[in-house]
Amino acid sequence: MHWQKDAQCGQARAGWLHTRHGSVPTPTFMPVGTVGTVKGITMDNVRATGAGIVLGNTYHLMLRPTAERVQRLGGLHRMMDWPGPILTDSGGFQVMSLGPLRKMDEDGVTFRSHIDGSSHRLTPESSTDIQYKLDATITMAFDECPALPATKDVLEASMERSMRWAARSREAFIARPGYGQFGIVQGGTEQDLRERSALALRKIGFEGYAIGGLAVGEGQELMFSTLDYTTPMLPEDQPRYLMGVGTPDDLLGAVMRGCDMFDCVMPSRAGRTARAYTERGTLNLRNARFAEDTRPISPEDDSPMAGRYSRAYLHHLFRANEMLGPMLLTLHNLAYYQRLMRQIRAAIVAGTLEQTAAELRQNWAKGDW
Ligand SMILES: CCOC(=O)Nc1nc2cc3nc(NC)[nH]c3cc2c(=O)[nH]1
């Protein structure tokens, strides 16, 4: 796969990601399809929100239904009815967050399944092979995401191991036209470690570079300051993927610091818990004040359900604990995230990103209309 840059505005870039499964405009937000589904909505609806690429989780899929079964079912695209590009994570992050259920050594990680307690092993080679069986369009290197806060020694040792794992992941990767593999920059919030990590990955050579080890509780200010010196260390002509980010304000700030791709469970998870994302900030639709509010959730809603359902109806669905509540609100939130990315991309192309950013931030601060 390859990425072409169309426009630049400050550090922000607008471009196209061309892959074996289609082309996607960047900056792009990837809905999270953990176990082969974006929870609660069909992939047709995911497409209708404007999404171009989705994320699948190696950790979950290897446990159930297993990569071998997905392969026998024709790969993840066929199984989940999503013809577009799929980026699969390497399982590293999920396994790290298993805590005591996992044991890590130089070769890889042994862990117990959260489903049935069975023992499993992930190594750079096995993670890359699993992603191949899933027919991932973009494969992620197997890395370790250290928990913060961490001492510099811990961060250094973890980053160095992740770089050795990146080389092994690249070695195990089967290159095919239209497919790609991303290395993951580590090093916490230490500039010299980030520099060493970026250089190590560039020496190995990947089709794109992810910035890992962030959005783990360090806070927006430290995340942004880390991006300020990390993105310039990465190749100008290849995509940068900031993992696990984030709120609309995070996305705007990270695009302005040179990031092109994002994934986050927030819009879909919030959709399941009655939290609506809008141009004017978020709304908790369980709140009684919406019980007879006949207005749509957000004034500029262009989702498949735009103008069809009132706040009062969503309030009722969530109070009644009906399935349709999470389904509709997940759609709405993902459509808002896609609309935001389109707005940001248009501003980069027009060269008006600073002004658009100020307007967006003003509206988010306004609160309900
Ligand atoms: C998506 C590819 O991820 C990986 O394979 N490794 C990895 N994943 C991360 C996911 C993250 N999510 C957050 N915040 C919600 N921070 C993350 C960091 C990593 C990471 O360093 N490494």
Short mmCIF file of C-alpha atoms and ligand atoms in Angstrom, two decimals:
data_model
loop_
_atom_site.label_atom_id
_atom_site.label_comp_id
_atom_site.label_asym_id
_atom_site.label_seq_id
_atom_site.Cartn_x
_atom_site.Cartn_y
_atom_site.Cartn_z
CA MET A 1 0.00 0.00 0.00
CA HIS A 2 1.13 3.59 -0.38
CA TRP A 3 0.10 7.00 0.91
CA GLN A 4 0.02 10.12 -1.24
CA LYS A 5 0.02 13.62 0.22
CA ASP A 6 -2.39 16.09 -1.45
CA ALA A 7 -2.05 19.14 0.77
CA GLN A 8 -0.31 20.45 3.89
CA CYS A 9 -1.33 23.20 6.30
CA GLY A 10 1.29 23.76 9.00
CA GLN A 11 2.16 20.25 10.24
CA ALA A 12 -1.26 18.89 9.21
CA ARG A 13 -1.47 16.75 6.03
CA ALA A 14 -4.34 15.76 3.75
CA GLY A 15 -3.81 12.73 1.54
CA TRP A 16 -4.97 9.34 0.31
CA LEU A 17 -4.15 5.85 1.59
CA HIS A 18 -4.19 3.47 -1.43
CA THR A 19 -4.58 -0.21 -0.53
CA ARG A 20 -5.52 -3.60 -1.96
CA HIS A 21 -9.00 -3.11 -0.50
CA GLY A 22 -9.61 0.43 -1.72
CA SER A 23 -8.44 4.00 -1.11
CA VAL A 24 -9.20 6.11 1.97
CA PRO A 25 -8.82 9.89 2.42
CA THR A 26 -6.63 10.95 5.34
CA PRO A 27 -6.81 12.19 8.02
CA THR A 28 -9.00 9.18 8.80
CA PHE A 29 -10.73 7.81 11.88
CA MET A 30 -10.97 4.00 12.09
CA PRO A 31 -14.00 2.59 13.92
CA VAL A 32 -12.96 -0.27 16.22
CA GLY A 33 -14.35 -3.65 15.15
CA THR A 34 -12.81 -5.68 17.99
CA VAL A 35 -14.17 -9.21 17.41
CA GLY A 36 -15.11 -8.72 13.78
CA THR A 37 -17.98 -6.39 14.42
CA VAL A 38 -18.38 -2.68 15.13
CA LYS A 39 -20.63 -3.43 18.07
CA GLY A 40 -24.34 -3.02 17.41
CA ILE A 41 -24.29 -1.86 13.79
CA THR A 42 -23.96 -3.53 10.36
CA MET A 43 -20.94 -2.81 8.18
CA ASP A 44 -23.28 -1.22 5.61
CA ASN A 45 -24.15 1.30 8.29
CA VAL A 46 -20.48 1.73 9.19
CA ARG A 47 -19.88 2.58 5.52
CA ALA A 48 -22.86 4.96 5.54
CA THR A 49 -21.28 6.95 8.39
CA GLY A 50 -18.41 7.68 6.00
CA ALA A 51 -15.81 5.31 7.49
CA GLY A 52 -13.27 3.93 5.01
CA ILE A 53 -11.10 1.65 7.13
CA VAL A 54 -11.84 -0.31 10.32
CA LEU A 55 -9.69 -1.90 13.03
CA GLY A 56 -9.78 -5.56 14.11
CA ASN A 57 -8.14 -7.02 17.23
CA THR A 58 -5.71 -9.90 16.88
CA TYR A 59 -5.93 -10.80 20.57
CA HIS A 60 -9.69 -11.26 20.55
CA LEU A 61 -9.92 -12.96 17.15
CA MET A 62 -7.12 -15.45 17.87
CA LEU A 63 -9.03 -16.61 20.94
CA ARG A 64 -12.42 -16.66 19.25
CA PRO A 65 -13.17 -17.82 16.55
CA THR A 66 -9.33 -18.35 16.03
CA ALA A 67 -7.36 -17.07 13.05
CA GLU A 68 -7.51 -20.52 11.40
CA ARG A 69 -11.32 -20.48 11.41
CA VAL A 70 -11.42 -16.91 10.07
CA GLN A 71 -9.09 -18.04 7.30
CA ARG A 72 -11.35 -21.03 6.53
CA LEU A 73 -14.28 -18.62 6.42
CA GLY A 74 -12.50 -16.63 3.72
CA GLY A 75 -10.74 -14.04 5.85
CA LEU A 76 -12.03 -11.17 7.95
CA HIS A 77 -13.32 -9.12 5.00
CA ARG A 78 -15.62 -11.89 3.77
CA MET A 79 -16.65 -13.01 7.26
CA MET A 80 -17.73 -9.54 8.45
CA ASP A 81 -18.94 -8.27 5.05
CA TRP A 82 -16.47 -5.38 4.92
CA PRO A 83 -14.73 -5.06 1.51
CA GLY A 84 -12.69 -2.01 2.60
CA PRO A 85 -9.26 -1.97 4.24
CA ILE A 86 -8.86 -3.49 7.70
CA LEU A 87 -6.00 -2.68 10.08
CA THR A 88 -5.41 -5.34 12.71
CA ASP A 89 -3.54 -4.64 15.89
CA SER A 90 -0.82 -7.07 16.88
CA GLY A 91 -2.42 -8.00 20.19
CA GLY A 92 0.41 -6.43 22.13
CA PHE A 93 -1.65 -3.77 23.85
CA GLN A 94 -4.53 -6.10 24.78
CA VAL A 95 -2.22 -8.72 26.22
CA MET A 96 -0.27 -6.11 28.23
CA SER A 97 -3.52 -4.92 29.80
CA LEU A 98 -4.27 -8.49 30.98
CA GLY A 99 -1.94 -7.76 33.89
CA PRO A 100 -1.21 -10.82 36.08
CA LEU A 101 -2.74 -13.13 33.46
CA ARG A 102 0.34 -12.74 31.31
CA LYS A 103 4.06 -13.53 31.45
CA MET A 104 6.49 -11.77 29.11
CA ASP A 105 10.02 -12.78 28.09
CA GLU A 106 12.43 -11.83 25.29
CA ASP A 107 10.75 -14.21 22.88
CA GLY A 108 7.14 -13.07 23.41
CA VAL A 109 4.19 -13.21 25.79
CA THR A 110 2.39 -16.18 27.35
CA PHE A 111 -1.10 -15.40 28.56
CA ARG A 112 -4.34 -16.93 29.72
CA SER A 113 -7.49 -16.40 27.70
CA HIS A 114 -10.00 -14.13 29.46
CA ILE A 115 -12.67 -16.37 27.90
CA ASP A 116 -11.78 -19.85 29.17
CA GLY A 117 -8.44 -19.51 30.93
CA SER A 118 -6.61 -21.55 28.27
CA SER A 119 -2.92 -20.73 27.78
CA HIS A 120 -1.75 -18.94 24.61
CA ARG A 121 1.47 -17.44 23.29
CA LEU A 122 2.09 -14.39 21.14
CA THR A 123 5.45 -13.64 19.55
CA PRO A 124 6.36 -11.22 16.76
CA GLU A 125 6.25 -14.19 14.36
CA SER A 126 2.94 -15.66 15.57
CA SER A 127 1.26 -12.23 15.73
CA THR A 128 2.33 -11.48 12.15
CA ASP A 129 1.15 -14.92 11.02
CA ILE A 130 -2.25 -14.47 12.71
CA GLN A 131 -2.70 -11.11 10.99
CA TYR A 132 -1.82 -12.78 7.68
CA LYS A 133 -4.47 -15.44 8.26
CA LEU A 134 -6.98 -12.67 9.03
CA ASP A 135 -5.96 -11.14 5.67
CA ALA A 136 -5.32 -7.78 7.35
CA THR A 137 -4.74 -4.99 4.83
CA ILE A 138 -2.43 -3.28 7.33
CA THR A 139 -0.51 -5.45 9.79
CA MET A 140 0.93 -3.99 12.99
CA ALA A 141 4.34 -4.91 14.39
CA PHE A 142 4.23 -6.80 17.69
CA ASP A 143 5.23 -4.37 20.39
CA GLU A 144 5.06 -3.74 24.10
CA CYS A 145 3.13 -0.72 25.32
CA PRO A 146 4.56 0.09 28.77
CA ALA A 147 2.14 1.32 31.45
CA LEU A 148 2.77 4.90 32.56
CA PRO A 149 4.13 6.25 34.85
CA ALA A 150 7.36 4.35 34.29
CA THR A 151 11.00 5.13 35.06
CA LYS A 152 13.25 6.00 32.15
CA ASP A 153 15.16 2.72 32.61
CA VAL A 154 11.92 0.74 32.29
CA LEU A 155 10.88 2.78 29.24
CA GLU A 156 14.29 2.31 27.64
CA ALA A 157 14.38 -1.46 28.14
CA SER A 158 10.78 -1.78 26.90
CA MET A 159 11.42 0.36 23.83
CA GLU A 160 14.59 -1.57 22.95
CA ARG A 161 12.69 -4.88 23.22
CA SER A 162 9.91 -3.47 21.02
CA MET A 163 12.50 -2.53 18.41
CA ARG A 164 13.94 -6.07 18.43
CA TRP A 165 10.34 -7.32 18.09
CA ALA A 166 9.74 -4.87 15.24
CA ALA A 167 12.66 -6.35 13.29
CA ARG A 168 11.32 -9.88 13.87
CA SER A 169 7.80 -8.76 12.89
CA ARG A 170 9.15 -7.28 9.65
CA GLU A 171 11.11 -10.48 8.95
CA ALA A 172 7.92 -12.53 9.37
CA PHE A 173 5.78 -10.18 7.24
CA ILE A 174 4.73 -11.49 3.80
CA ALA A 175 4.86 -8.48 1.46
CA ARG A 176 2.04 -8.29 -1.11
CA PRO A 177 0.96 -5.45 -3.43
CA GLY A 178 -1.60 -3.23 -1.73
CA TYR A 179 -0.84 -4.59 1.75
CA GLY A 180 1.43 -3.03 4.34
CA GLN A 181 2.95 -3.27 7.79
CA PHE A 182 3.42 -0.44 10.29
CA GLY A 183 6.18 -0.16 12.87
CA ILE A 184 5.23 1.29 16.26
CA VAL A 185 7.34 4.06 17.83
CA GLN A 186 7.75 3.66 21.59
CA GLY A 187 9.75 5.50 24.25
CA GLY A 188 7.05 6.97 26.52
CA THR A 189 7.46 10.73 26.96
CA GLU A 190 11.28 10.69 26.68
CA GLN A 191 12.48 12.57 23.60
CA ASP A 192 15.79 10.71 23.24
CA LEU A 193 14.07 7.32 23.51
CA ARG A 194 11.45 8.33 20.94
CA GLU A 195 14.27 9.48 18.64
CA ARG A 196 16.12 6.17 18.97
CA SER A 197 12.89 4.26 18.38
CA ALA A 198 11.93 6.25 15.26
CA LEU A 199 15.42 5.82 13.79
CA ALA A 200 15.43 2.08 14.53
CA LEU A 201 12.10 1.63 12.76
CA ARG A 202 13.14 3.73 9.74
CA LYS A 203 16.26 1.55 9.40
CA ILE A 204 14.04 -1.55 9.27
CA GLY A 205 11.65 0.20 6.85
CA PHE A 206 7.84 -0.04 7.01
CA GLU A 207 4.89 1.18 4.88
CA GLY A 208 3.74 3.41 7.73
CA TYR A 209 4.56 4.34 11.31
CA ALA A 210 2.34 4.21 14.40
CA ILE A 211 2.98 6.26 17.50
CA GLY A 212 2.37 3.92 20.41
CA GLY A 213 2.74 4.27 24.15
CA LEU A 214 0.41 7.27 24.34
CA ALA A 215 -3.22 7.76 25.40
CA VAL A 216 -2.35 5.64 28.43
CA GLY A 217 -3.19 8.26 31.04
CA GLU A 218 -0.41 10.78 30.36
CA GLY A 219 -2.94 13.54 29.65
CA GLN A 220 -3.45 15.67 26.52
CA GLU A 221 -0.68 18.18 27.22
CA LEU A 222 2.03 15.52 27.57
CA MET A 223 0.61 13.61 24.59
CA PHE A 224 0.75 16.74 22.42
CA SER A 225 4.25 17.72 23.56
CA THR A 226 5.44 14.18 22.76
CA LEU A 227 3.86 14.44 19.30
CA ASP A 228 5.50 17.84 18.75
CA TYR A 229 8.94 16.21 18.62
CA THR A 230 7.99 12.68 17.48
CA THR A 231 6.07 13.18 14.20
CA PRO A 232 8.90 15.25 12.62
CA MET A 233 11.19 12.23 13.20
CA LEU A 234 9.03 10.11 10.90
CA PRO A 235 9.17 10.00 7.07
CA GLU A 236 7.30 12.92 5.46
CA ASP A 237 5.87 10.72 2.70
CA GLN A 238 4.40 7.92 4.81
CA PRO A 239 1.30 7.79 7.03
CA ARG A 240 1.44 8.26 10.80
CA TYR A 241 -1.08 6.43 12.97
CA LEU A 242 -1.70 7.66 16.54
CA MET A 243 -3.07 4.66 18.44
CA GLY A 244 -6.05 4.78 20.74
CA VAL A 245 -6.90 8.46 20.18
CA GLY A 246 -9.25 10.03 21.06
CA THR A 247 -11.75 12.80 21.83
CA PRO A 248 -12.65 15.25 19.03
CA ASP A 249 -10.28 17.80 20.62
CA ASP A 250 -7.49 15.17 20.77
CA LEU A 251 -8.00 14.34 17.08
CA LEU A 252 -7.87 18.00 16.03
CA GLY A 253 -4.69 18.65 18.00
CA ALA A 254 -3.02 15.46 16.78
CA VAL A 255 -3.84 16.17 13.11
CA MET A 256 -2.31 19.63 13.62
CA ARG A 257 0.81 17.85 14.90
CA GLY A 258 1.18 15.72 11.77
CA CYS A 259 -0.87 12.57 12.49
CA ASP A 260 -2.98 10.99 9.73
CA MET A 261 -4.77 7.92 11.16
CA PHE A 262 -6.63 7.29 14.40
CA ASP A 263 -8.62 4.60 16.21
CA CYS A 264 -10.57 4.89 19.44
CA VAL A 265 -13.39 3.03 21.18
CA MET A 266 -14.83 6.30 22.56
CA PRO A 267 -17.54 7.09 19.98
CA SER A 268 -18.82 3.49 19.84
CA ARG A 269 -18.48 2.82 23.59
CA ALA A 270 -20.14 6.18 24.37
CA GLY A 271 -22.95 5.23 21.97
CA ARG A 272 -23.69 2.20 24.15
CA THR A 273 -23.81 4.30 27.31
CA ALA A 274 -26.19 7.06 26.09
CA ARG A 275 -23.39 9.60 25.57
CA ALA A 276 -23.84 11.56 22.33
CA TYR A 277 -20.99 13.40 20.58
CA THR A 278 -22.02 16.62 18.86
CA GLU A 279 -20.54 19.83 17.48
CA ARG A 280 -21.47 21.43 20.80
CA GLY A 281 -19.85 18.91 23.13
CA THR A 282 -21.35 15.69 24.52
CA LEU A 283 -24.86 15.00 25.84
CA ASN A 284 -25.96 12.34 28.33
CA LEU A 285 -29.24 11.32 26.76
CA ARG A 286 -30.37 9.48 29.90
CA ASN A 287 -30.76 12.89 31.52
CA ALA A 288 -34.41 13.75 32.26
CA ARG A 289 -34.07 17.10 30.50
CA PHE A 290 -34.26 15.26 27.18
CA ALA A 291 -37.53 13.44 28.00
CA GLU A 292 -39.58 15.73 25.73
CA ASP A 293 -36.85 17.35 23.65
CA THR A 294 -38.11 16.85 20.10
CA ARG A 295 -34.93 18.22 18.45
CA PRO A 296 -32.44 15.93 16.63
CA ILE A 297 -29.31 15.02 18.59
CA SER A 298 -27.11 17.48 16.69
CA PRO A 299 -28.06 20.24 14.26
CA GLU A 300 -25.59 19.14 11.56
CA ASP A 301 -26.26 15.40 11.79
CA ASP A 302 -25.71 13.80 8.37
CA SER A 303 -25.75 10.19 9.57
CA PRO A 304 -28.05 7.54 8.02
CA MET A 305 -30.57 8.34 10.74
CA ALA A 306 -30.31 12.15 10.41
CA GLY A 307 -33.52 13.92 11.35
CA ARG A 308 -35.33 10.62 11.93
CA TYR A 309 -35.13 10.35 15.71
CA SER A 310 -35.55 12.93 18.46
CA ARG A 311 -33.55 13.24 21.65
CA ALA A 312 -36.75 12.32 23.47
CA TYR A 313 -36.95 9.01 21.58
CA LEU A 314 -33.29 8.15 22.33
CA HIS A 315 -33.90 9.12 25.97
CA HIS A 316 -36.86 6.73 26.05
CA LEU A 317 -34.88 3.88 24.40
CA PHE A 318 -32.05 4.16 26.91
CA ARG A 319 -34.40 4.47 29.89
CA ALA A 320 -36.23 1.36 28.58
CA ASN A 321 -32.86 -0.38 28.04
CA GLU A 322 -33.86 -1.15 24.45
CA MET A 323 -31.26 -2.52 21.95
CA LEU A 324 -32.11 0.23 19.45
CA GLY A 325 -30.71 2.95 21.73
CA PRO A 326 -27.06 1.85 21.54
CA MET A 327 -27.47 0.98 17.86
CA LEU A 328 -28.73 4.43 16.85
CA LEU A 329 -26.37 6.36 19.09
CA THR A 330 -23.30 4.38 17.97
CA LEU A 331 -24.25 5.24 14.37
CA HIS A 332 -24.73 8.87 15.30
CA ASN A 333 -21.39 9.15 17.16
CA LEU A 334 -19.37 7.43 14.43
CA ALA A 335 -21.01 9.68 11.83
CA TYR A 336 -20.05 12.71 13.91
CA TYR A 337 -16.41 11.55 14.07
CA GLN A 338 -16.37 11.04 10.28
CA ARG A 339 -17.96 14.46 9.70
CA LEU A 340 -15.32 16.03 11.95
CA MET A 341 -12.48 14.35 9.99
CA ARG A 342 -14.01 15.55 6.70
CA GLN A 343 -14.26 19.11 8.06
CA ILE A 344 -10.63 19.01 9.22
CA ARG A 345 -9.44 17.55 5.90
CA ALA A 346 -11.31 20.24 3.91
CA ALA A 347 -9.72 22.95 6.07
CA ILE A 348 -6.22 21.53 5.43
CA VAL A 349 -6.88 21.54 1.67
CA ALA A 350 -8.27 25.10 1.88
CA GLY A 351 -5.38 26.25 4.09
CA THR A 352 -7.80 27.47 6.77
CA LEU A 353 -7.06 24.91 9.51
CA GLU A 354 -6.10 27.44 12.21
CA GLN A 355 -9.41 29.29 11.81
CA THR A 356 -11.47 26.11 11.55
CA ALA A 357 -9.74 24.77 14.65
CA ALA A 358 -10.71 27.90 16.59
CA GLU A 359 -14.34 27.58 15.43
CA LEU A 360 -14.51 23.89 16.34
CA ARG A 361 -13.11 24.52 19.81
CA GLN A 362 -15.53 27.42 20.34
CA ASN A 363 -18.51 25.25 19.45
CA TRP A 364 -17.40 22.33 21.63
CA ALA A 365 -17.19 24.75 24.55
CA LYS A 366 -20.65 26.17 23.88
CA GLY A 367 -22.55 23.20 25.22
CA ASP A 368 -26.04 22.25 24.15
CA TRP A 369 -27.86 24.35 21.55
C1 LIG B 1 -3.45 -0.96 16.92
C2 LIG B 1 -2.12 -1.61 16.96
O1 LIG B 1 -1.74 -1.73 18.35
C3 LIG B 1 -0.78 -2.60 18.65
O2 LIG B 1 -0.67 -3.62 18.06
N1 LIG B 1 0.02 -2.22 19.70
C4 LIG B 1 -0.25 -1.12 20.43
N2 LIG B 1 -1.55 -0.76 20.60
C5 LIG B 1 -1.80 0.37 21.37
C6 LIG B 1 -3.13 0.71 21.61
C7 LIG B 1 -3.40 1.82 22.41
N3 LIG B 1 -4.60 2.33 22.84
C8 LIG B 1 -4.26 3.39 23.63
N4 LIG B 1 -5.16 4.17 24.28
C9 LIG B 1 -6.57 3.84 24.27
N5 LIG B 1 -2.92 3.58 23.69
C10 LIG B 1 -2.35 2.60 22.94
C11 LIG B 1 -1.02 2.27 22.70
C12 LIG B 1 -0.75 1.14 21.92
C13 LIG B 1 0.60 0.71 21.68
O3 LIG B 1 1.59 1.34 22.14
N6 LIG B 1 0.80 -0.42 20.96
#
